[in-house]
Amino acid sequence: MNTERRNFLKSASLLSGSVALGSIIPAGAVWASPLFEHKKGKLTLRYRAYTLELKHAFGVALNTRKTTPVVLTELEYDGLKGYGEASMPPYLGESHESVLKFLGKVDLGQFKDPFQMEEILDYVDGVDSKNTAAKACVDIALHDLTGKMMKQPWHKIWGFNADKTPLTSFTIGIDTKEVVLEKMKETEPFKVIKIKIGREESDKMMVETVRSQTDKPLTIDANQGWKDKQYALDMAHYLKEKGALFLEQPMPKEMPDEIAWVTERSPLPIIGDESVQRLADVKKAHGIYHGINIKLMKCTGMREAHKMLTLARALDMKVMIGCMTETSCAVSAAAQLSPMMDWADLDGNLLIKNDVYDGMTVVDGRITLNNLPGIGVKPIKVKKG
Ligand code: MG
């Protein structure tokens, strides 16, 4: 065992179960999991595991689940604290264990100035080859921290207009007709409904059920569910007739030629999500998809998301921003990029019962950014007991 690992374990065991540090993430909450702290140099990184409880079981093409594991981070410098989050839905291959292990290897003590963001985040990216969500929770906390040091929100630092935020969709997962009808009651404030499909036996039932309740525009996500390109193209025509705006990831990412075939003929924009994880994937997606879905948890955070947005625009591609089930922390970080997006799907915080942050809000179906510095979040004060 190397020294770094030993020190981490020592620090972890000392702090295990501790809630006495005062500035815990966020203050006042009752935590079942231990807080870890790396205090070296001027940058202190704290983190702990947390489990999000979903309001409804969430069904997509390949699975259904009721909870999502996350890790909450706090990066402190000179008395200021930046907040971050990693969310780990099963398909990303990360877990509480893998993220805690990753963060145990991160040593930010070597950096004297939080504004050395490119260097710091290149270093974090190099700690391991995967772990994109783990990297994102450091990236988001660093952006929140530096935004607070500059006393400005990131959408302003980037030069975006907060009045130009898009509508956000509200997502209906794959379920029975009865449950879909029940979930439709929650869609009232939203102007766009996103429907998860991708199981041939229920695809049209899902769309017809939603359509029986509303004539709002739909966005559709098949989450790689279809294997037959002709079926995918037929569905694109059917969905166009039903008032869909675009179709996300119709087929598995391992089938780029078939997806390109569908894109070439589709009456709807075809958007790559699972196929487009990081910056290097944007170039590959050009010619296969009309656009890309950027998510902080796939691309290691705000720094790379901003680069993907810029590259996709240069390639004349459509761009949307999405999220996982997350607290308002990661959702608000993503929302900083939203004024430049064609579409947004930032409802992850609204699908959970136990959020621990206040952040961006949805007003009349539109993403509404506040003027707080950094990523625009405040911890919710949760009563003890
Ligand atoms: Mg998707």
CSV table of N, CA and C in Angstrom, one decimal, residues 58-63 65 89 91 171-174 194-199 203 220-227 247-254 259 271-275 289 293 295 298 323-324 345:
chain,number,residue,atom,x,y,z
A,58,PHE,N,-38.1,4.5,-12.0
A,58,PHE,CA,-37.8,5.2,-13.2
A,58,PHE,C,-37.4,4.1,-14.2
A,59,GLY,N,-38.2,3.9,-15.3
A,59,GLY,CA,-37.9,2.9,-16.3
A,59,GLY,C,-37.4,3.4,-17.6
A,60,VAL,N,-36.2,2.9,-18.0
A,60,VAL,CA,-35.7,3.2,-19.4
A,60,VAL,C,-35.6,1.9,-20.1
A,61,ALA,N,-35.1,2.0,-21.4
A,61,ALA,CA,-35.2,0.8,-22.2
A,61,ALA,C,-34.6,-0.5,-21.5
A,62,LEU,N,-33.4,-0.3,-20.8
A,62,LEU,CA,-32.7,-1.5,-20.4
A,62,LEU,C,-32.9,-1.8,-18.9
A,63,ASN,N,-33.5,-0.9,-18.1
A,63,ASN,CA,-33.7,-1.2,-16.7
A,63,ASN,C,-34.7,-0.3,-16.0
A,65,ARG,N,-35.3,1.6,-11.9
A,65,ARG,CA,-34.7,1.7,-10.6
A,65,ARG,C,-35.4,2.7,-9.7
A,89,PRO,N,-25.7,6.8,-12.3
A,89,PRO,CA,-26.7,5.8,-12.8
A,89,PRO,C,-26.0,4.6,-13.3
A,91,TYR,N,-25.7,2.7,-15.9
A,91,TYR,CA,-25.1,2.5,-17.2
A,91,TYR,C,-23.7,3.1,-17.3
A,171,THR,N,-39.6,14.4,-17.6
A,171,THR,CA,-39.5,13.0,-18.2
A,171,THR,C,-40.5,12.0,-17.6
A,172,ILE,N,-41.1,11.3,-18.5
A,172,ILE,CA,-41.9,10.2,-18.1
A,172,ILE,C,-41.2,8.9,-18.5
A,173,GLY,N,-40.9,8.1,-17.5
A,173,GLY,CA,-40.2,6.8,-17.8
A,173,GLY,C,-41.1,5.7,-18.3
A,174,ILE,N,-40.6,4.7,-18.8
A,174,ILE,CA,-41.4,3.6,-19.3
A,174,ILE,C,-42.1,2.9,-18.1
A,194,LYS,N,-40.9,14.8,-22.1
A,194,LYS,CA,-39.9,13.8,-22.6
A,194,LYS,C,-40.5,12.4,-22.3
A,195,ILE,N,-40.5,11.6,-23.3
A,195,ILE,CA,-41.0,10.2,-23.1
A,195,ILE,C,-39.9,9.2,-23.3
A,196,LYS,N,-39.7,8.4,-22.4
A,196,LYS,CA,-38.7,7.3,-22.5
A,196,LYS,C,-39.4,6.1,-23.2
A,197,ILE,N,-38.9,5.7,-24.4
A,197,ILE,CA,-39.4,4.5,-25.0
A,197,ILE,C,-38.2,3.6,-25.3
A,198,GLY,N,-38.4,2.6,-26.2
A,198,GLY,CA,-37.3,1.7,-26.6
A,198,GLY,C,-37.6,0.3,-26.3
A,199,ARG,N,-38.8,0.0,-25.8
A,199,ARG,CA,-39.2,-1.4,-25.7
A,199,ARG,C,-40.4,-1.6,-26.7
A,203,ASP,N,-43.8,0.8,-27.0
A,203,ASP,CA,-43.5,2.1,-27.5
A,203,ASP,C,-44.7,3.0,-27.8
A,220,ILE,N,-38.3,12.6,-27.4
A,220,ILE,CA,-38.4,11.1,-27.3
A,220,ILE,C,-37.0,10.6,-27.1
A,221,ASP,N,-36.8,9.7,-26.1
A,221,ASP,CA,-35.5,9.0,-25.9
A,221,ASP,C,-35.7,7.5,-25.9
A,222,ALA,N,-35.0,6.9,-26.9
A,222,ALA,CA,-35.1,5.4,-27.0
A,222,ALA,C,-34.0,4.7,-26.2
A,223,ASN,N,-33.0,5.5,-25.7
A,223,ASN,CA,-32.0,4.9,-24.9
A,223,ASN,C,-31.4,3.6,-25.5
A,224,GLN,N,-31.1,3.6,-26.8
A,224,GLN,CA,-30.4,2.5,-27.4
A,224,GLN,C,-31.3,1.2,-27.6
A,225,GLY,N,-32.6,1.4,-27.4
A,225,GLY,CA,-33.5,0.3,-27.2
A,225,GLY,C,-33.8,-0.5,-28.5
A,226,TRP,N,-33.6,0.1,-29.7
A,226,TRP,CA,-34.0,-0.6,-30.9
A,226,TRP,C,-32.8,-1.2,-31.7
A,227,LYS,N,-33.0,-2.4,-32.2
A,227,LYS,CA,-31.9,-3.0,-33.0
A,227,LYS,C,-32.1,-3.0,-34.5
A,247,LEU,N,-35.5,12.9,-31.7
A,247,LEU,CA,-35.4,11.5,-31.2
A,247,LEU,C,-34.0,11.2,-30.7
A,248,GLU,N,-33.8,10.8,-29.5
A,248,GLU,CA,-32.5,10.6,-28.9
A,248,GLU,C,-32.1,9.1,-29.0
A,249,GLN,N,-30.9,8.9,-29.3
A,249,GLN,CA,-30.3,7.5,-29.2
A,249,GLN,C,-31.2,6.4,-29.6
A,250,PRO,N,-31.6,6.3,-30.9
A,250,PRO,CA,-32.6,5.3,-31.3
A,250,PRO,C,-32.0,3.8,-31.2
A,251,MET,N,-30.7,3.7,-31.4
A,251,MET,CA,-30.1,2.4,-31.5
A,251,MET,C,-28.8,2.3,-30.7
A,252,PRO,N,-28.3,1.1,-30.4
A,252,PRO,CA,-27.1,1.0,-29.6
A,252,PRO,C,-25.9,1.8,-30.2
A,253,LYS,N,-25.1,2.3,-29.3
A,253,LYS,CA,-23.9,3.1,-29.7
A,253,LYS,C,-23.0,2.3,-30.6
A,254,GLU,N,-23.0,1.0,-30.4
A,254,GLU,CA,-22.2,0.1,-31.2
A,254,GLU,C,-22.6,-0.1,-32.7
A,259,ILE,N,-27.3,3.8,-37.4
A,259,ILE,CA,-27.8,5.1,-36.9
A,259,ILE,C,-27.7,6.2,-37.9
A,271,ILE,N,-30.5,12.6,-32.1
A,271,ILE,CA,-29.5,13.2,-31.2
A,271,ILE,C,-28.7,12.0,-30.5
A,272,GLY,N,-27.4,12.1,-30.5
A,272,GLY,CA,-26.6,11.1,-29.8
A,272,GLY,C,-26.4,11.4,-28.3
A,273,ASP,N,-26.7,10.4,-27.5
A,273,ASP,CA,-26.5,10.6,-26.0
A,273,ASP,C,-25.5,9.6,-25.5
A,274,GLU,N,-25.9,8.3,-25.4
A,274,GLU,CA,-24.9,7.3,-24.9
A,274,GLU,C,-23.7,7.3,-25.9
A,275,SER,N,-23.8,7.6,-27.1
A,275,SER,CA,-22.7,7.6,-28.1
A,275,SER,C,-21.7,8.7,-27.8
A,289,TYR,N,-25.0,11.7,-36.3
A,289,TYR,CA,-26.2,12.4,-35.6
A,289,TYR,C,-26.3,13.8,-36.1
A,293,ASN,N,-26.3,15.3,-27.0
A,293,ASN,CA,-26.8,15.5,-25.7
A,293,ASN,C,-25.6,15.6,-24.7
A,295,LYS,N,-24.0,15.9,-21.1
A,295,LYS,CA,-24.3,15.7,-19.6
A,295,LYS,C,-23.0,15.8,-18.9
A,298,LYS,N,-21.1,12.5,-17.9
A,298,LYS,CA,-20.5,11.8,-18.9
A,298,LYS,C,-19.1,12.4,-19.3
A,323,CYS,N,-29.2,15.6,-18.0
A,323,CYS,CA,-28.7,15.3,-16.6
A,323,CYS,C,-29.1,13.9,-16.2
A,324,MET,N,-28.6,13.5,-15.1
A,324,MET,CA,-29.0,12.2,-14.5
A,324,MET,C,-30.0,12.5,-13.4
A,345,ASP,N,-33.0,19.2,-20.9
A,345,ASP,CA,-33.7,18.2,-20.2
A,345,ASP,C,-33.1,18.2,-18.8
